[in-house]
PDB file of C-alpha atoms and ligand atoms in Angstrom:
ATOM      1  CA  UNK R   1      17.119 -24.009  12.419  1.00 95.00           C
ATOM      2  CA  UNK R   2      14.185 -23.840   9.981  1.00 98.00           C
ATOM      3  CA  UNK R   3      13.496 -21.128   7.613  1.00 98.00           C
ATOM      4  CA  UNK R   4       9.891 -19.493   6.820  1.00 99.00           C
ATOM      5  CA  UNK R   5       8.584 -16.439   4.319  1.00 99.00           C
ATOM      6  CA  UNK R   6       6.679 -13.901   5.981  1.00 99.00           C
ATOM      7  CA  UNK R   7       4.440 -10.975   4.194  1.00 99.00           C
ATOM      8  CA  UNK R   8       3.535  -7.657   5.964  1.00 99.00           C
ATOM      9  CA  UNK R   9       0.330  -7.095   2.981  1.00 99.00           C
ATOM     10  CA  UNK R  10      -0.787  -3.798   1.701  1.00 99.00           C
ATOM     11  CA  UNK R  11      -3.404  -2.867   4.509  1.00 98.00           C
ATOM     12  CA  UNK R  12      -0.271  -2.926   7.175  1.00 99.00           C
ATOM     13  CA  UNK R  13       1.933  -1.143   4.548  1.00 98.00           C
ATOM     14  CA  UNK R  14      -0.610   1.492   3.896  1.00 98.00           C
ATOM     15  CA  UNK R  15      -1.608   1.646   7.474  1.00 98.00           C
ATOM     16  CA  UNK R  16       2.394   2.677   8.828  1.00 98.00           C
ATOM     17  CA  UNK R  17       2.383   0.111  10.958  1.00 98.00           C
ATOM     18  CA  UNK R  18       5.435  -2.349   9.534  1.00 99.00           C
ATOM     19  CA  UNK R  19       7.641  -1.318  12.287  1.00 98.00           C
ATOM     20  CA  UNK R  20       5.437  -2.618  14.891  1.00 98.00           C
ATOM     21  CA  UNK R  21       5.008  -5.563  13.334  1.00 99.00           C
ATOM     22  CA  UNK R  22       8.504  -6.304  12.616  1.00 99.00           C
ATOM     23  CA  UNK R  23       9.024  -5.379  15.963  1.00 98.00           C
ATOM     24  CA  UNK R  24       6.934  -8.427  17.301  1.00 99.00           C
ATOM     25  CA  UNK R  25       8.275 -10.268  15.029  1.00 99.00           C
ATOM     26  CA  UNK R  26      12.400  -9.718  16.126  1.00 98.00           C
ATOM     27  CA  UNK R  27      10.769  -9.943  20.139  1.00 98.00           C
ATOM     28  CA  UNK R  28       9.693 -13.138  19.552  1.00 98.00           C
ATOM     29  CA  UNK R  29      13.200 -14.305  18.460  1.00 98.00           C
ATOM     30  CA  UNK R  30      13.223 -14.634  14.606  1.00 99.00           C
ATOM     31  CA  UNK R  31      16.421 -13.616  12.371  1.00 98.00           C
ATOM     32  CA  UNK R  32      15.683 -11.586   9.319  1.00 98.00           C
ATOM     33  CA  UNK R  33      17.642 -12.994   6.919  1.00 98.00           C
ATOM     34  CA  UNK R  34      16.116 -11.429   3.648  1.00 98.00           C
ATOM     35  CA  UNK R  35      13.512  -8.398   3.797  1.00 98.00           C
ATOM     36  CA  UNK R  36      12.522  -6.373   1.073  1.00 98.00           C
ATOM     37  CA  UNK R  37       9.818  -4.203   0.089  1.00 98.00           C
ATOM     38  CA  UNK R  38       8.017  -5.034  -3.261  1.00 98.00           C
ATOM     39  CA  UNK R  39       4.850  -4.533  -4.946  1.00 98.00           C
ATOM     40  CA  UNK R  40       3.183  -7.559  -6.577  1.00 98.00           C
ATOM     41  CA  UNK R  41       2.620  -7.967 -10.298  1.00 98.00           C
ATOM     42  CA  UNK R  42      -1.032  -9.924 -10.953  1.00 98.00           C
ATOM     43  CA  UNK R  43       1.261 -12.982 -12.066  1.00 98.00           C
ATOM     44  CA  UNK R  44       3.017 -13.008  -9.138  1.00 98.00           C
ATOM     45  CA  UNK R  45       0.299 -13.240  -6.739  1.00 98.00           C
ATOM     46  CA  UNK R  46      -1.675 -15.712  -9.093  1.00 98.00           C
ATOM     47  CA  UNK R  47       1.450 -17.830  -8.595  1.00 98.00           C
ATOM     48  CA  UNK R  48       1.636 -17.103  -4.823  1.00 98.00           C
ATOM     49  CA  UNK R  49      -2.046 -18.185  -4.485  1.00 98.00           C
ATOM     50  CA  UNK R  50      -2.478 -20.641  -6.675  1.00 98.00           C
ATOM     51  CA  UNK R  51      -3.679 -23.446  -3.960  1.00 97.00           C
ATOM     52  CA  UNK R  52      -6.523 -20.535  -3.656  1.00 98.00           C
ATOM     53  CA  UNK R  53      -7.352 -20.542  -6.830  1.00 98.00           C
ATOM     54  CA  UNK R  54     -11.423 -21.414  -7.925  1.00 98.00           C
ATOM     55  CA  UNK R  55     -12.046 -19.924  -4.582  1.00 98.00           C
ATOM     56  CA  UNK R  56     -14.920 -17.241  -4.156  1.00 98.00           C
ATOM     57  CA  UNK R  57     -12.472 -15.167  -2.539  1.00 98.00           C
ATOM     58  CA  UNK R  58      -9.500 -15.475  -5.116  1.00 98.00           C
ATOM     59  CA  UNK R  59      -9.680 -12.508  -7.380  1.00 98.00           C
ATOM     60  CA  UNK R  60     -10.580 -10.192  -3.764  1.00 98.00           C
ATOM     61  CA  UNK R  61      -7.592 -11.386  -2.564  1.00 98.00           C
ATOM     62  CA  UNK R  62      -5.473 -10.989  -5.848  1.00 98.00           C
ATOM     63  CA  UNK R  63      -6.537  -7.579  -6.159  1.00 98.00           C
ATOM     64  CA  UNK R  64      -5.943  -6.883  -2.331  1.00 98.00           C
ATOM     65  CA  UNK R  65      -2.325  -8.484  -2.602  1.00 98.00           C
ATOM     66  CA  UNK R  66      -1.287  -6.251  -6.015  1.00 98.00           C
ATOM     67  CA  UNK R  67      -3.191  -3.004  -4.891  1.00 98.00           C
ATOM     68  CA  UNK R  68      -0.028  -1.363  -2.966  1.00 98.00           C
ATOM     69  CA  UNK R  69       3.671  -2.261  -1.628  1.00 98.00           C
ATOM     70  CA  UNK R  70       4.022  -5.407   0.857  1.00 99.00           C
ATOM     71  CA  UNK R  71       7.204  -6.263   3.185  1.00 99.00           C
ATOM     72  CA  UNK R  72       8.446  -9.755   2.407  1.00 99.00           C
ATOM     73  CA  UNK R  73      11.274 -11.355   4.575  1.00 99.00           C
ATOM     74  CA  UNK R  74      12.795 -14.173   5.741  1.00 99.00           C
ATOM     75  CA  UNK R  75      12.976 -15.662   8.768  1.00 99.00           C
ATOM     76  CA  UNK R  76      14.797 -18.043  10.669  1.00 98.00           C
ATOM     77  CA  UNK R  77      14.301 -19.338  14.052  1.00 98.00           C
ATOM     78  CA  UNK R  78      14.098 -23.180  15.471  1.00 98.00           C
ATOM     79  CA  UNK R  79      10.715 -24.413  14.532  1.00 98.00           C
ATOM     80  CA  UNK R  80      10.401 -21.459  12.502  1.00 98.00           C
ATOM     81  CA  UNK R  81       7.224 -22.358  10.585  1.00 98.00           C
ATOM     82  CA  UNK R  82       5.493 -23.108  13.401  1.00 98.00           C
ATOM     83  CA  UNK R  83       6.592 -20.436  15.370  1.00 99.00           C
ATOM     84  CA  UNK R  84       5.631 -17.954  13.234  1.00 99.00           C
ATOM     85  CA  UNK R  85       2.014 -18.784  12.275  1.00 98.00           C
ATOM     86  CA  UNK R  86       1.514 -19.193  16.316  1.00 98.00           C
ATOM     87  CA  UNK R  87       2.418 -15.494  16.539  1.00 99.00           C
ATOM     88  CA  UNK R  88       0.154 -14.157  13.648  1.00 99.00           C
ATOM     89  CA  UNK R  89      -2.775 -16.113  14.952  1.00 98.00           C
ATOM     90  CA  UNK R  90      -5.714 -17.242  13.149  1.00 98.00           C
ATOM     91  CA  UNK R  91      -6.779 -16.112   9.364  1.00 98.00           C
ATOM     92  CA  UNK R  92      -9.779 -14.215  11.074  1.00 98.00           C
ATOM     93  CA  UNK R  93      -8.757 -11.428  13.772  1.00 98.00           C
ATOM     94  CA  UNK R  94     -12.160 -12.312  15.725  1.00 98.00           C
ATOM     95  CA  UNK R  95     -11.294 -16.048  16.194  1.00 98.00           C
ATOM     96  CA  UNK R  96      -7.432 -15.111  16.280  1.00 98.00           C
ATOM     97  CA  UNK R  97      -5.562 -15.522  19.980  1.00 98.00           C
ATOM     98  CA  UNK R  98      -5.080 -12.611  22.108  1.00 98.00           C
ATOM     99  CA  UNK R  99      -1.397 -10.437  21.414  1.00 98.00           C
ATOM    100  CA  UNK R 100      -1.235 -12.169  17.951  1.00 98.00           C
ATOM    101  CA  UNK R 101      -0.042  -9.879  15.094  1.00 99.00           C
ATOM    102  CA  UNK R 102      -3.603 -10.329  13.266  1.00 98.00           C
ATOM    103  CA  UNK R 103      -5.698  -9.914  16.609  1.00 98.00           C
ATOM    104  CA  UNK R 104      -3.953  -6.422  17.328  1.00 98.00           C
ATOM    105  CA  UNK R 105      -3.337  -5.155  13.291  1.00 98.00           C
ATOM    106  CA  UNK R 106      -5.784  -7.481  10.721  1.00 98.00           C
ATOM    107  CA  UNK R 107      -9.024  -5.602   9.706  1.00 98.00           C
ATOM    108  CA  UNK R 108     -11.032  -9.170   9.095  1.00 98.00           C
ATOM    109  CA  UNK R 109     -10.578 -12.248   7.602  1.00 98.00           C
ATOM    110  CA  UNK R 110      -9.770 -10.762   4.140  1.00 98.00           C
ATOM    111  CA  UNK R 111      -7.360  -7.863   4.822  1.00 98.00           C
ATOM    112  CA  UNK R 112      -5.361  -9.470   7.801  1.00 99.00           C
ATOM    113  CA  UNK R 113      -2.165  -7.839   7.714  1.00 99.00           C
ATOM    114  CA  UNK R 114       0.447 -10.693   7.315  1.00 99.00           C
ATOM    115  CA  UNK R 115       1.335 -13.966   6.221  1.00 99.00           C
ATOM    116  CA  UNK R 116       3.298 -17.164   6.478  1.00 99.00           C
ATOM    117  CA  UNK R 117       4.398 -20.367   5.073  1.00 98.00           C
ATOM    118  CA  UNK R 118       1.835 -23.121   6.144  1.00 98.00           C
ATOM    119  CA  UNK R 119       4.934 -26.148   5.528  1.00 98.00           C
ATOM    120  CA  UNK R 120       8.374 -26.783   4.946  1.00 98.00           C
ATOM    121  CA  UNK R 121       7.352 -27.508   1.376  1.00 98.00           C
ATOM    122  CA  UNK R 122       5.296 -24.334   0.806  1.00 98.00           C
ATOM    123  CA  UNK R 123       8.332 -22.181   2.503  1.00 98.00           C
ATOM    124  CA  UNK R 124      10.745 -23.516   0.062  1.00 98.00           C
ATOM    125  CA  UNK R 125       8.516 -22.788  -3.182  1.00 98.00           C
ATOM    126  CA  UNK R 126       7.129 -19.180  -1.733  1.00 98.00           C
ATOM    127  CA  UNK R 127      11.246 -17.834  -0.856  1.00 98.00           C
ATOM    128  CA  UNK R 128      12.101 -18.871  -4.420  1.00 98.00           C
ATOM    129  CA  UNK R 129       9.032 -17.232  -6.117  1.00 98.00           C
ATOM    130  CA  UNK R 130       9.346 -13.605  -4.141  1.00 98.00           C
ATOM    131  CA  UNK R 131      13.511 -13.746  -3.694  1.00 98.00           C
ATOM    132  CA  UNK R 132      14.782 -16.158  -6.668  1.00 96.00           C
ATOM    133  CA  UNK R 133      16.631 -19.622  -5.761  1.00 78.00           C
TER     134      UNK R 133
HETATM  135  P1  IDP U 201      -3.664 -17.975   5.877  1.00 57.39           P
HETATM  136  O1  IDP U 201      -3.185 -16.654   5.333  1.00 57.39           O
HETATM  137  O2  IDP U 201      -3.996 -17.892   7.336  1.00 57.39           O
HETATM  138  O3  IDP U 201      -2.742 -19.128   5.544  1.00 57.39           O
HETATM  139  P2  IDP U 201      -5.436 -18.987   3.810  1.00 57.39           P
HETATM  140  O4  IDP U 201      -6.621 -19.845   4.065  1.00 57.39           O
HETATM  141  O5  IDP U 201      -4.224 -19.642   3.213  1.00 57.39           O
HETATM  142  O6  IDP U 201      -5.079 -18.272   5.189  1.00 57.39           O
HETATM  143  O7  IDP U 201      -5.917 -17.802   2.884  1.00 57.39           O
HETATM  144  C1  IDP U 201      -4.998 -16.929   2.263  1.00 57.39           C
HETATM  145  C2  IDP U 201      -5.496 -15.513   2.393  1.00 57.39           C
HETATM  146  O8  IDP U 201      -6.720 -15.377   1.650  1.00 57.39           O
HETATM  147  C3  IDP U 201      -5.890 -15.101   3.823  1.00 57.39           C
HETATM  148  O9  IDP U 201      -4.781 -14.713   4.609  1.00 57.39           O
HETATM  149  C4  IDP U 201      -6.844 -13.943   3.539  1.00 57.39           C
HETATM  150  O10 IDP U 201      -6.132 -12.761   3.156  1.00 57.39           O
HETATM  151  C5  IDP U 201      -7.595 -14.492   2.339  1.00 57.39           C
HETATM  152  N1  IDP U 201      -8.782 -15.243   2.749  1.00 57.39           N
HETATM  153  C6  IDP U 201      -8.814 -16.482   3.276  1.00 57.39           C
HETATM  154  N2  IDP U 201     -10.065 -16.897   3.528  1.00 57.39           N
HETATM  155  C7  IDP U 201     -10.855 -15.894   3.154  1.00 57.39           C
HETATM  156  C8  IDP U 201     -12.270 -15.726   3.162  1.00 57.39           C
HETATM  157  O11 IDP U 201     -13.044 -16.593   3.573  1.00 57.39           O
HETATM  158  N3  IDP U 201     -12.726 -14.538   2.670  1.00 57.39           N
HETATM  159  C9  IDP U 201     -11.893 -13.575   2.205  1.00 57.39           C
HETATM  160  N4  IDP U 201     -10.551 -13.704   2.185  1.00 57.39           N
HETATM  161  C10 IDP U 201     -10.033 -14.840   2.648  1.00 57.39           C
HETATM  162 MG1   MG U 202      -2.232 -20.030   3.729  1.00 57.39          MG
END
């Protein structure tokens, strides 16, 4: 079994639409093990994006990811990683597959509704900076 961190961001939060999301997510056959809703300090997202950082798009995204509450949770599934960024689809909803969580809920490439660990590596460091080790 393999472990992954998951993010329902602000536009989902603000847009009441966690439940459905969550909903795809337990359908396709993850395990929450952790969830909790949270609202990101500056630092923490700096932290959380700091392979972004120097991009044009960094301080956009920074202030996207701290401007209201997010959903963070863990999940656990075989192949879990994997798994999971197959069923929220591409960074941009127009090049995203059909009945992925960001082709039915992301707004564009910038406000896209969720997010997940890219590696085993990267999952290990992103649960321990939004739960603690
Ligand atoms: P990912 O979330 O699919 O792993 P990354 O390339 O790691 O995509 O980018 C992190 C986040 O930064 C994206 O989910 C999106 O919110 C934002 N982002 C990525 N690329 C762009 C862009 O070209 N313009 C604006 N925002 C972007
Ligand atoms: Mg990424």
């Amino acid at each position: 079994m393999e472990t992954t961190l998951a993010l329902i961001k602000p536009d989902a939060v603000q847009r009441n639409i966690v439940g459905q999301i969550i909903t795809m997510i337990e359908n396709d056959g993850f395990l929450i093990k952790k969830m909790k809703l949270m609202k990101m300090s500056d630092e923490l997202a700096k932290k959380f994006y700091s392979v972004h950082e120097g991009k044009e798009f960094f301080s956009k995204l920074i202030k996207y990811m701290t401007s209201s509450d997010i959903v963070a949770l863990v999940l656990v599934k075989e192949d879990a990683i994997s798994s999971y960024r197959k069923l929220i689809g591409a960074t941009d909803p127009e090049t995203a597959e059909e009945n992925t969580i960001r082709k039915l809920f992301a707004i564009d490439k910038s406000f896209n509704s969720v997010h997940g660990s890219d590696s085993i590596e990267n999952a290990q460091s992103e649960i321990s900076i939004i739960f603690g080790s």
